[in-house]
CSV table of C-alpha atoms in Angstrom, one decimal:
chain,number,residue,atom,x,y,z
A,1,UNK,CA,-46.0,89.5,-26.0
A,2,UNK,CA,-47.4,89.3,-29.8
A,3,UNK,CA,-43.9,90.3,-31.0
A,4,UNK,CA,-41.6,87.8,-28.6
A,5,UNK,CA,-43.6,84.8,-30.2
A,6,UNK,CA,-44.6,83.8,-26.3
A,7,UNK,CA,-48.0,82.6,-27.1
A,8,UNK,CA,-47.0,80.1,-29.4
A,9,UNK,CA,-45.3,78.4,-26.9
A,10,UNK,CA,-46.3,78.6,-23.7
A,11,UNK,CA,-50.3,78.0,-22.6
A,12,UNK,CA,-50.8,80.7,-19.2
A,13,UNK,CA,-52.5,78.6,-16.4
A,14,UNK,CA,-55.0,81.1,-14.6
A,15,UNK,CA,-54.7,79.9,-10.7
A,16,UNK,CA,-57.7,80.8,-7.9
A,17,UNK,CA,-59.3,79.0,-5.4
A,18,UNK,CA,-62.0,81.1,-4.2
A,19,UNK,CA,-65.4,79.4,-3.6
A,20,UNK,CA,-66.0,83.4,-5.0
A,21,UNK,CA,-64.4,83.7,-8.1
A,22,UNK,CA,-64.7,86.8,-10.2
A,23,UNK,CA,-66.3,85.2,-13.0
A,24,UNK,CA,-66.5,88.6,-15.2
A,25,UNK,CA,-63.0,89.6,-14.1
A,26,UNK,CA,-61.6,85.7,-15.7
A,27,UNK,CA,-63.0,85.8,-18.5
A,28,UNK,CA,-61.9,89.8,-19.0
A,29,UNK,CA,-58.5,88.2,-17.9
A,30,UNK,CA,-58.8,85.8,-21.0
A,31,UNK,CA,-59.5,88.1,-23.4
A,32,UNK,CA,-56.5,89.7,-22.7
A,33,UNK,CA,-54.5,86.7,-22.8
A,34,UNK,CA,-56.4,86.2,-26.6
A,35,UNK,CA,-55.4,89.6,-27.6
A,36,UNK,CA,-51.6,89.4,-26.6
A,37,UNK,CA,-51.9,85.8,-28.9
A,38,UNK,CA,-51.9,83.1,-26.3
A,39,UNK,CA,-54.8,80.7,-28.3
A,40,UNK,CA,-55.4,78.3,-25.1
A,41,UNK,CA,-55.2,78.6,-21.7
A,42,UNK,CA,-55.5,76.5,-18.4
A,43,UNK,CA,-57.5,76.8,-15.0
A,44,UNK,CA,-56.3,75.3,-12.0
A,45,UNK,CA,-58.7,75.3,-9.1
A,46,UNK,CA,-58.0,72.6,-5.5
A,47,UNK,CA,-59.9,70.5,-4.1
A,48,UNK,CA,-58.0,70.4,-1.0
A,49,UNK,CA,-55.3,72.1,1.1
A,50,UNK,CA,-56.7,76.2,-0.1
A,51,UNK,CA,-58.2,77.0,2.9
A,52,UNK,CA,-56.2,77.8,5.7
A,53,UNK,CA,-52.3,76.5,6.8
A,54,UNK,CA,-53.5,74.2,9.5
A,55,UNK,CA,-56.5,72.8,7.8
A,56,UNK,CA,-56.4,69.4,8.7
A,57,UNK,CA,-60.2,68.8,7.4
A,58,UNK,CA,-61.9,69.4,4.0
A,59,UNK,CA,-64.7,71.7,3.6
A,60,UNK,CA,-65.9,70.1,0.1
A,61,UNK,CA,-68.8,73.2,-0.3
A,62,UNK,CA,-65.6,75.3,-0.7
A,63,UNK,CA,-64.1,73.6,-3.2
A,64,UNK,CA,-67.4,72.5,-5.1
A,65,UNK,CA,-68.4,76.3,-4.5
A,66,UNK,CA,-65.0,77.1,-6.8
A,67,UNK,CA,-65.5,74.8,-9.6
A,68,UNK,CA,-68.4,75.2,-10.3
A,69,UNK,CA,-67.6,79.1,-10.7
A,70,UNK,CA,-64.8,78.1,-13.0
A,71,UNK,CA,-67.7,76.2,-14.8
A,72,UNK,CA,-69.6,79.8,-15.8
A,73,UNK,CA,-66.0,81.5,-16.5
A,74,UNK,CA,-65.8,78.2,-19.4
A,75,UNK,CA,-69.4,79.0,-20.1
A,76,UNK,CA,-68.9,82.5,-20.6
A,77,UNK,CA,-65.6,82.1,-22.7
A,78,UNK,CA,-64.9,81.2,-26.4
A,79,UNK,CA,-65.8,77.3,-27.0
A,80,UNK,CA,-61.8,76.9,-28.1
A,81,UNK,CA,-59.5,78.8,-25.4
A,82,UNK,CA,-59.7,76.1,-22.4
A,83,UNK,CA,-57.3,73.8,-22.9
A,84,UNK,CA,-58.3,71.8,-19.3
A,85,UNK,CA,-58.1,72.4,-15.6
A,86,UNK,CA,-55.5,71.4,-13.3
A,87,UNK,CA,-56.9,70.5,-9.8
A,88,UNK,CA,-54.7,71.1,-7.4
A,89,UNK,CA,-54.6,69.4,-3.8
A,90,UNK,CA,-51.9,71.1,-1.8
A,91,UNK,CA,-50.2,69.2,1.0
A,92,UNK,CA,-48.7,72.2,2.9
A,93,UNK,CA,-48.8,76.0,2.3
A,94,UNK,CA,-44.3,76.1,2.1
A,95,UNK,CA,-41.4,74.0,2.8
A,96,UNK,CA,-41.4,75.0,6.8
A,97,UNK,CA,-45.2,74.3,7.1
A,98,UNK,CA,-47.2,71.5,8.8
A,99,UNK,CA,-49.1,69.3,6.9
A,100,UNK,CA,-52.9,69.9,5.9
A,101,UNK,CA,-55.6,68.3,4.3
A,102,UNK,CA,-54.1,64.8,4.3
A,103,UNK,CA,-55.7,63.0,0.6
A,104,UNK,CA,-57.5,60.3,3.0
A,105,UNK,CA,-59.6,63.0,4.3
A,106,UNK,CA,-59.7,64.6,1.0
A,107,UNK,CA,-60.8,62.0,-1.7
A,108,UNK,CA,-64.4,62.5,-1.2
A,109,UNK,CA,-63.8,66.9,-2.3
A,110,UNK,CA,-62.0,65.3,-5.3
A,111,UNK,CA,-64.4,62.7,-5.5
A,112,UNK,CA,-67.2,65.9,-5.7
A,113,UNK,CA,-65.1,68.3,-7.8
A,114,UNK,CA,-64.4,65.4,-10.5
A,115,UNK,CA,-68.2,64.7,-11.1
A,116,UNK,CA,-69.0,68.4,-10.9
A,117,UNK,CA,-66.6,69.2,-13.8
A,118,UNK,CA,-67.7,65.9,-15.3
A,119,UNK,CA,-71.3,66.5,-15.3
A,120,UNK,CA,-71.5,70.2,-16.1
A,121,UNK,CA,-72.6,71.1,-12.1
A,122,UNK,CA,-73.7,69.7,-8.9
A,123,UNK,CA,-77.3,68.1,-8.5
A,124,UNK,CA,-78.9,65.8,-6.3
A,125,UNK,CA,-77.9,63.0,-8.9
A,126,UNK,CA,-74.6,63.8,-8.5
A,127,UNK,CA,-74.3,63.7,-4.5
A,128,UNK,CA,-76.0,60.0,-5.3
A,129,UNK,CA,-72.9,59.1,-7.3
A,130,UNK,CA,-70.9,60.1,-5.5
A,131,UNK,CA,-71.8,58.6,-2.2
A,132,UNK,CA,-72.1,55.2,-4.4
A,133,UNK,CA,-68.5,55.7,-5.9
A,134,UNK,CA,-67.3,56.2,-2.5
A,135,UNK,CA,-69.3,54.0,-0.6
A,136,UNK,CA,-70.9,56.8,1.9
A,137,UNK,CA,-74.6,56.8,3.4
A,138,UNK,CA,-74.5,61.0,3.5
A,139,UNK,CA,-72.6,62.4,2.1
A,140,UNK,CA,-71.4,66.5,3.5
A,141,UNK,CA,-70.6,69.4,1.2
A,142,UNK,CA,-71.2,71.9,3.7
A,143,UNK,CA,-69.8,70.8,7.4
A,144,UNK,CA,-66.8,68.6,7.5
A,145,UNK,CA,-67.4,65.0,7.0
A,146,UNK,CA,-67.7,62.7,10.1
């Protein structure tokens, strides 16, 4: 990859959605992708449509669960190599698929995962802000929202 010149121009995007991220196993992952020359690279996480092909509600916990593991691979990584983070919200799983996760249902999960990557994690404060931004009285990370 050195020798084709690749690295200097392309930027890999390193894609997974589970609320159980190998933290160790990214940032390994990385340090490959430093050695072979790539300089920056890209996560991409979702905060909707991950979970299952006929999800028609959020689970926000799951997707809060996710970034906030991509937030310790960041911390555990050179300051320079993350270029940003793509978050996905898929609206079906392939071209013959149903519909999931609808955005209406969704925008409080971005809503979470926004302020999350914003503020560095997920506190108390947070939930507050986000029930303010959004205009919620109680806000649910960990049952689907009524």
């Amino acid at each position: 990859l050195s020798e084709s010149g690749v690295p200097q121009l392309v930027q890999p995007m390193i894609w997974d959605y589970a609320a159980d991220l190998d933290v160790e196993g990214k940032v390994h992952l990385i340090e490959k992708y430093r050695r072979c020359g790539f300089s920056k690279v890209w996560f991409a996480s979702a905060f909707k449509g991950a979970t299952g092909v006929n999800q028609s509600l959020t689970l926000i916990g799951h997707h809060l669960k996710n970034h906030l593991q991509w937030l310790k691979v960041a911390s555990k990584s050179p300051t320079d190599v993350l270029e940003g983070i793509a978050l996905t919200g898929w609206q079906r799983y392939d071209h013959f698929s149903v519909l999931c996760e609808l955005l209406p249902v969704a925008i409080p999960s971005l809503a979470v995962c926004l302020q999350a990557l914003e503020n560095g994690g997920y506190s108390e404060k947070t939930k507050e802000n986000v029930e303010k931004l959004l205009g919620m009285s109680n806000l649910e990370t960990e049952t689907f929202m009524r």
